[in-house]
Amino acid sequence: EAGVTQFPSHSVIEKGQTVTLRCDPISGHDNLYWYRRVMGKEIKFLLHFVKESKQDESGMPNNRFLAERTGGTYSTLKVQPAELEDSGVYFCASRGAHWDTEAFFGQGTRLTVV
Amino acid sequence: AQKVTQAQTEISVVEKEDVTLDCVYETRDTTYYLFWYKQPPSGELVFLIRRNSFDEQNEISGRYSWNFQKSTSSFNFTITASQVVDSAVYFCALRTGGGNKLTFGTGTQLKVEL
């Protein structure tokens, strides 16, 4: 069974440009999460989808970040326009429907804004 | 509010030494889950263990063992006879019963040298 996959693995963009990150969760997982780790700090929650619905987006930094999960399968996270402080590693995770389960993470996308 | 503290930023040991990674958590919820994840140099977060708040039984899995103590709000992780392949960043995380997102610590970088 395929795990959580993220694309691209690395992205270097200039300040002001747009970048779109993609996450393919484990097949059948209704719950999908985005997290971010900035400059060696803790991994912080960004938002949570249940199928195609945003359940919790309390961690989104500002309106330059837009997440979608059309059809309840893969998800995208767009940053527009990117700022220097957006640099970090963006992780996606998915989890099955049962409460007593763990989240499985992808390898992350390392975003560098220069 | 939830909080996870991993006071050890970096630990270096020589192969075959035992090493303990500390994790202290804070939550007012009586129902919660604790997790450990490993991030090897390849970048992905690998799930290691999940423990719920009603199960204080310690767990052993090969060279890995976990000590959960509610009295001290700690969930420590011990690697016995460490190996070079154990070199990674280890994250402790908390999920409360009423929520869905994970609260992570800042991680502990473990370096195992020959």
XYZ file of C-alpha atoms in Angstrom:
228
model
C 0.000 0.000 0.000
C 1.360 3.414 -0.954
C 2.045 5.859 1.831
C 1.453 9.578 1.880
C 3.240 11.191 -1.024
C 4.107 14.839 -1.439
C 5.252 16.764 -4.463
C 7.614 18.449 -5.011
C 10.213 17.359 -2.489
C 12.012 20.683 -2.814
C 11.024 24.068 -4.167
C 13.024 27.267 -4.382
C 11.101 30.345 -5.414
C 11.556 34.078 -5.307
C 9.645 36.304 -2.953
C 6.357 37.285 -4.530
C 5.996 34.160 -6.637
C 3.355 31.499 -6.247
C 3.967 27.907 -5.251
C 1.576 24.973 -5.068
C 2.319 21.938 -2.965
C 0.515 18.673 -3.487
C -0.306 15.826 -1.137
C -1.700 12.403 -2.007
C -2.971 10.730 1.160
C -3.207 7.035 1.819
C -6.131 5.668 -0.163
C -9.322 5.629 1.878
C -8.137 8.064 4.534
C -10.798 10.680 5.109
C -8.637 12.844 7.359
C -5.898 14.914 5.775
C -3.658 17.378 7.615
C -1.091 19.989 6.683
C 1.719 20.900 9.068
C 4.775 23.118 8.791
C 8.170 23.171 10.447
C 9.994 26.485 10.279
C 13.723 26.873 11.002
C 14.167 23.887 13.300
C 11.245 24.787 15.512
C 8.322 22.572 16.385
C 6.067 21.138 13.718
C 2.932 23.262 13.704
C -0.556 22.404 12.567
C -1.955 24.326 9.625
C -5.283 22.751 8.774
C -7.401 19.624 8.702
C -9.712 18.222 6.032
C -12.359 15.604 6.504
C -12.966 14.376 2.987
C -13.346 17.580 0.982
C -14.437 19.784 3.890
C -12.152 22.011 5.924
C -12.659 20.913 9.504
C -10.148 23.170 11.173
C -8.028 25.853 9.552
C -7.024 27.625 12.736
C -3.315 27.152 12.036
C -3.235 28.859 8.652
C -0.874 31.835 9.013
C -2.733 34.307 6.793
C -4.794 34.628 3.647
C -1.801 34.085 1.405
C -2.259 30.382 2.088
C -5.040 28.482 0.343
C -5.695 24.785 0.761
C -8.069 22.679 -1.281
C -9.119 19.069 -1.402
C -11.445 18.717 -4.323
C -13.220 15.378 -4.439
C -11.820 14.380 -1.087
C -8.714 12.766 -2.540
C -5.491 14.693 -3.019
C -4.930 18.123 -1.538
C -3.059 21.207 -2.640
C -1.618 24.028 -0.590
C -0.954 27.224 -2.482
C 1.105 30.122 -1.195
C 0.493 33.355 -3.084
C 2.466 35.563 -2.949
C 5.268 33.821 -1.086
C 7.228 35.700 1.564
C 10.628 34.919 3.085
C 9.080 33.727 6.352
C 7.139 31.044 4.495
C 10.319 29.025 4.107
C 10.200 25.711 5.890
C 9.219 22.094 5.508
C 5.556 21.434 4.789
C 4.272 18.063 5.876
C 1.085 16.353 4.895
C -0.464 13.557 6.942
C -3.500 11.344 6.599
C -5.460 9.258 9.053
C -8.293 6.783 8.840
C -11.751 7.511 10.169
C -11.464 5.652 13.450
C -10.472 7.860 16.367
C -8.008 5.366 17.779
C -5.569 5.533 14.898
C -2.386 7.392 14.136
C -1.565 9.827 11.388
C 0.895 8.833 8.692
C 3.132 11.515 7.278
C 4.698 12.156 3.926
C 8.336 13.057 3.377
C 7.572 16.753 3.334
C 8.187 19.551 0.848
C 11.099 21.808 1.655
C 10.158 25.308 0.525
C 12.795 27.993 0.279
C 11.756 31.546 -0.526
C 14.630 33.772 -1.577
C -3.892 24.749 25.744
C -1.645 21.842 24.942
C 2.130 21.858 25.075
C 4.905 19.347 24.499
C 8.430 19.991 25.726
C 11.496 18.167 24.513
C 14.242 19.837 26.483
C 17.075 17.974 24.785
C 17.894 19.706 21.544
C 20.706 17.379 20.540
C 22.192 14.212 21.988
C 25.358 12.477 20.833
C 26.194 8.945 21.884
C 28.587 6.239 20.855
C 27.152 3.139 19.264
C 25.879 0.517 21.709
C 25.176 3.078 24.406
C 21.669 3.361 25.789
C 19.963 6.729 25.343
C 16.757 8.225 26.710
C 14.840 10.993 24.995
C 12.667 13.031 27.309
C 9.157 14.276 26.619
C 6.986 16.280 28.992
C 3.456 17.255 28.054
C 0.761 19.592 29.334
C -2.959 19.230 28.849
C -6.104 19.679 30.900
C -7.908 16.936 29.031
C -8.263 13.587 30.730
C -8.419 11.756 27.418
C -5.460 12.156 25.111
C -2.961 10.312 22.965
C 0.805 10.530 22.966
C 3.012 9.721 20.006
C 6.615 9.416 19.000
C 7.764 9.986 15.428
C 11.198 9.532 13.906
C 12.541 11.763 11.143
C 15.557 10.157 9.482
C 17.799 12.150 7.114
C 15.509 11.221 4.223
C 12.925 13.581 5.707
C 9.724 11.629 6.210
C 8.123 11.353 9.630
C 7.912 7.720 10.645
C 5.344 6.701 13.235
C 6.827 4.780 16.163
C 4.192 4.493 18.869
C 0.774 5.675 20.044
C -0.287 5.519 23.673
C -3.636 6.622 25.126
C -4.021 8.316 28.482
C -5.728 5.349 30.093
C -2.914 2.944 29.392
C 0.154 3.608 31.521
C 1.704 0.271 30.785
C 5.226 0.623 29.482
C 5.936 -0.806 26.074
C 8.952 -2.497 24.579
C 9.533 -3.088 20.902
C 12.900 -4.574 20.163
C 15.545 -2.063 21.221
C 12.907 0.622 21.778
C 10.992 1.153 24.998
C 8.629 3.824 26.238
C 7.930 4.917 29.798
C 4.602 6.707 30.269
C 4.077 8.326 33.680
C 0.967 10.421 34.190
C 2.169 11.538 37.638
C 5.011 13.476 36.007
C 3.292 14.063 32.628
C 6.161 12.376 30.875
C 6.440 9.967 27.980
C 10.111 9.114 27.645
C 11.684 7.039 24.923
C 14.716 4.798 25.448
C 16.846 3.200 22.774
C 18.926 0.326 24.063
C 22.253 -0.495 22.419
C 21.969 2.396 19.981
C 23.043 1.992 16.377
C 24.146 4.453 13.721
C 20.849 3.898 11.916
C 19.069 5.365 14.932
C 20.500 8.772 14.066
C 17.509 10.989 13.374
C 15.328 13.711 14.806
C 12.732 12.322 17.191
C 9.479 14.135 17.845
C 7.058 13.643 20.683
C 3.457 14.694 20.027
C 0.129 15.008 21.814
C -3.440 14.773 20.565
C -6.250 15.534 22.961
C -9.496 13.641 23.125
C -11.582 16.508 21.876
C -9.305 17.519 19.069
C -7.794 16.170 15.926
C -4.514 17.939 15.432
C -1.150 16.957 16.835
C 0.856 19.257 19.069
C 4.543 18.556 18.590
C 7.630 19.195 20.632
C 10.634 20.846 19.031
C 12.345 17.514 18.449
C 15.570 15.946 19.677
C 18.404 15.388 17.222
C 20.073 12.087 18.070
C 23.507 11.381 16.651
C 24.935 7.917 17.096
C 28.597 7.643 16.221
C 30.875 4.674 15.750
